[in-house]
Amino acid sequence: MPSKFSLFAQSTKELESKMKNKSSLTGQQTDSIPAKDKNPDDLEMK
């Protein structure tokens, strides 16, 4: 279902954006989350 995937992708982007913003505020590097710690469902969908 494209619409379901679109909503999922949108929410995923929003979460990633929030996490990156949080990382910048705390002084950590962006994209510092190892792939193994990300949601496995995200990796399967791509």
mmCIF file of N, CA and C in Angstrom:
data_model
loop_
_atom_site.group_PDB
_atom_site.id
_atom_site.type_symbol
_atom_site.label_atom_id
_atom_site.label_comp_id
_atom_site.label_asym_id
_atom_site.label_seq_id
_atom_site.Cartn_x
_atom_site.Cartn_y
_atom_site.Cartn_z
ATOM 1 N N MET A 1 0.849 -1.204 0.000
ATOM 2 C CA MET A 1 0.000 0.000 0.000
ATOM 3 C C MET A 1 0.885 1.255 0.000
ATOM 4 N N PRO A 2 0.922 1.940 -1.111
ATOM 5 C CA PRO A 2 1.773 3.142 -1.218
ATOM 6 C C PRO A 2 1.429 4.192 -0.172
ATOM 7 N N SER A 3 0.148 4.391 0.095
ATOM 8 C CA SER A 3 -0.237 5.437 1.048
ATOM 9 C C SER A 3 0.283 5.098 2.445
ATOM 10 N N LYS A 4 0.190 3.829 2.818
ATOM 11 C CA LYS A 4 0.676 3.416 4.135
ATOM 12 C C LYS A 4 2.188 3.602 4.210
ATOM 13 N N PHE A 5 2.873 3.243 3.133
ATOM 14 C CA PHE A 5 4.326 3.398 3.114
ATOM 15 C C PHE A 5 4.709 4.872 3.171
ATOM 16 N N SER A 6 3.959 5.706 2.463
ATOM 17 C CA SER A 6 4.251 7.145 2.460
ATOM 18 C C SER A 6 4.135 7.708 3.867
ATOM 19 N N LEU A 7 3.080 7.320 4.571
ATOM 20 C CA LEU A 7 2.898 7.798 5.944
ATOM 21 C C LEU A 7 4.036 7.295 6.827
ATOM 22 N N PHE A 8 4.411 6.038 6.628
ATOM 23 C CA PHE A 8 5.501 5.453 7.412
ATOM 24 C C PHE A 8 6.813 6.188 7.135
ATOM 25 N N ALA A 9 7.078 6.444 5.854
ATOM 26 C CA ALA A 9 8.310 7.144 5.481
ATOM 27 C C ALA A 9 8.318 8.550 6.049
ATOM 28 N N GLN A 10 7.169 9.204 6.009
ATOM 29 C CA GLN A 10 7.091 10.575 6.526
ATOM 30 C C GLN A 10 7.369 10.593 8.027
ATOM 31 N N SER A 11 6.746 9.683 8.762
ATOM 32 C CA SER A 11 6.952 9.653 10.215
ATOM 33 C C SER A 11 8.399 9.283 10.533
ATOM 34 N N THR A 12 8.985 8.420 9.710
ATOM 35 C CA THR A 12 10.378 8.035 9.924
ATOM 36 C C THR A 12 11.292 9.237 9.740
ATOM 37 N N LYS A 13 11.030 10.020 8.687
ATOM 38 C CA LYS A 13 11.855 11.207 8.439
ATOM 39 C C LYS A 13 11.716 12.191 9.588
ATOM 40 N N GLU A 14 10.498 12.342 10.095
ATOM 41 C CA GLU A 14 10.276 13.269 11.206
ATOM 42 C C GLU A 14 11.045 12.807 12.438
ATOM 43 N N LEU A 15 11.018 11.508 12.704
ATOM 44 C CA LEU A 15 11.737 10.978 13.864
ATOM 45 C C LEU A 15 13.237 11.176 13.704
ATOM 46 N N GLU A 16 13.750 10.897 12.490
ATOM 47 C CA GLU A 16 15.183 11.073 12.252
ATOM 48 C C GLU A 16 15.570 12.529 12.426
ATOM 49 N N SER A 17 14.708 13.424 11.943
ATOM 50 C CA SER A 17 14.984 14.855 12.061
ATOM 51 C C SER A 17 15.037 15.260 13.529
ATOM 52 N N LYS A 18 14.072 14.775 14.307
ATOM 53 C CA LYS A 18 14.036 15.104 15.734
ATOM 54 C C LYS A 18 15.283 14.566 16.431
ATOM 55 N N MET A 19 15.690 13.358 16.074
ATOM 56 C CA MET A 19 16.859 12.756 16.709
ATOM 57 C C MET A 19 18.116 13.537 16.354
ATOM 58 N N LYS A 20 18.205 13.982 15.100
ATOM 59 C CA LYS A 20 19.374 14.762 14.683
ATOM 60 C C LYS A 20 19.391 16.092 15.421
ATOM 61 N N ASN A 21 18.229 16.732 15.548
ATOM 62 C CA ASN A 21 18.156 18.009 16.255
ATOM 63 C C ASN A 21 18.558 17.818 17.711
ATOM 64 N N LYS A 22 18.085 16.747 18.314
ATOM 65 C CA LYS A 22 18.417 16.469 19.711
ATOM 66 C C LYS A 22 19.922 16.243 19.852
ATOM 67 N N SER A 23 20.507 15.532 18.893
ATOM 68 C CA SER A 23 21.941 15.263 18.944
ATOM 69 C C SER A 23 22.728 16.562 18.845
ATOM 70 N N SER A 24 22.302 17.464 17.967
ATOM 71 C CA SER A 24 23.030 18.728 17.811
ATOM 72 C C SER A 24 22.939 19.540 19.096
ATOM 73 N N LEU A 25 21.769 19.524 19.730
ATOM 74 C CA LEU A 25 21.591 20.307 20.950
ATOM 75 C C LEU A 25 22.477 19.778 22.074
ATOM 76 N N THR A 26 22.694 18.474 22.096
ATOM 77 C CA THR A 26 23.501 17.891 23.168
ATOM 78 C C THR A 26 24.976 17.877 22.804
ATOM 79 N N GLY A 27 25.318 18.360 21.625
ATOM 80 C CA GLY A 27 26.716 18.451 21.218
ATOM 81 C C GLY A 27 27.262 17.174 20.624
ATOM 82 N N GLN A 28 26.397 16.207 20.369
ATOM 83 C CA GLN A 28 26.858 14.965 19.762
ATOM 84 C C GLN A 28 26.858 15.108 18.240
ATOM 85 N N GLN A 29 27.609 14.244 17.573
ATOM 86 C CA GLN A 29 27.638 14.273 16.115
ATOM 87 C C GLN A 29 26.307 13.773 15.569
ATOM 88 N N THR A 30 25.895 14.348 14.440
ATOM 89 C CA THR A 30 24.679 13.857 13.805
ATOM 90 C C THR A 30 24.993 12.519 13.143
ATOM 91 N N ASP A 31 23.964 11.705 12.947
ATOM 92 C CA ASP A 31 24.130 10.380 12.358
ATOM 93 C C ASP A 31 25.089 9.530 13.190
ATOM 94 N N SER A 32 25.053 9.698 14.503
ATOM 95 C CA SER A 32 25.947 8.924 15.362
ATOM 96 C C SER A 32 25.312 7.608 15.799
ATOM 97 N N ILE A 33 24.083 7.352 15.313
ATOM 98 C CA ILE A 33 23.390 6.123 15.707
ATOM 99 C C ILE A 33 23.840 4.972 14.805
ATOM 100 N N PRO A 34 24.404 3.917 15.360
ATOM 101 C CA PRO A 34 24.821 2.768 14.539
ATOM 102 C C PRO A 34 23.625 2.122 13.854
ATOM 103 N N ALA A 35 23.845 1.566 12.674
ATOM 104 C CA ALA A 35 22.758 0.960 11.910
ATOM 105 C C ALA A 35 22.064 -0.137 12.716
ATOM 106 N N LYS A 36 22.833 -0.852 13.533
ATOM 107 C CA LYS A 36 22.248 -1.957 14.298
ATOM 108 C C LYS A 36 21.251 -1.460 15.340
ATOM 109 N N ASP A 37 21.359 -0.180 15.735
ATOM 110 C CA ASP A 37 20.440 0.362 16.733
ATOM 111 C C ASP A 37 19.186 0.956 16.108
ATOM 112 N N LYS A 38 19.187 1.062 14.762
ATOM 113 C CA LYS A 38 18.004 1.600 14.098
ATOM 114 C C LYS A 38 16.952 0.507 13.980
ATOM 115 N N ASN A 39 15.716 0.923 13.727
ATOM 116 C CA ASN A 39 14.615 -0.019 13.597
ATOM 117 C C ASN A 39 14.871 -0.960 12.421
ATOM 118 N N PRO A 40 14.926 -2.277 12.640
ATOM 119 C CA PRO A 40 15.169 -3.235 11.548
ATOM 120 C C PRO A 40 14.117 -3.127 10.453
ATOM 121 N N ASP A 41 12.891 -2.749 10.808
ATOM 122 C CA ASP A 41 11.833 -2.607 9.812
ATOM 123 C C ASP A 41 12.202 -1.519 8.813
ATOM 124 N N ASP A 42 12.863 -0.464 9.268
ATOM 125 C CA ASP A 42 13.273 0.612 8.370
ATOM 126 C C ASP A 42 14.247 0.079 7.326
ATOM 127 N N LEU A 43 15.175 -0.765 7.762
ATOM 128 C CA LEU A 43 16.177 -1.294 6.846
ATOM 129 C C LEU A 43 15.541 -2.228 5.823
ATOM 130 N N GLU A 44 14.537 -2.993 6.249
ATOM 131 C CA GLU A 44 13.882 -3.926 5.337
ATOM 132 C C GLU A 44 13.056 -3.198 4.287
ATOM 133 N N MET A 45 12.445 -2.078 4.663
ATOM 134 C CA MET A 45 11.564 -1.360 3.746
ATOM 135 C C MET A 45 12.350 -0.675 2.630
ATOM 136 N N LYS A 46 13.594 -0.298 2.891
ATOM 137 C CA LYS A 46 14.365 0.451 1.891
ATOM 138 C C LYS A 46 14.850 -0.443 0.769
#
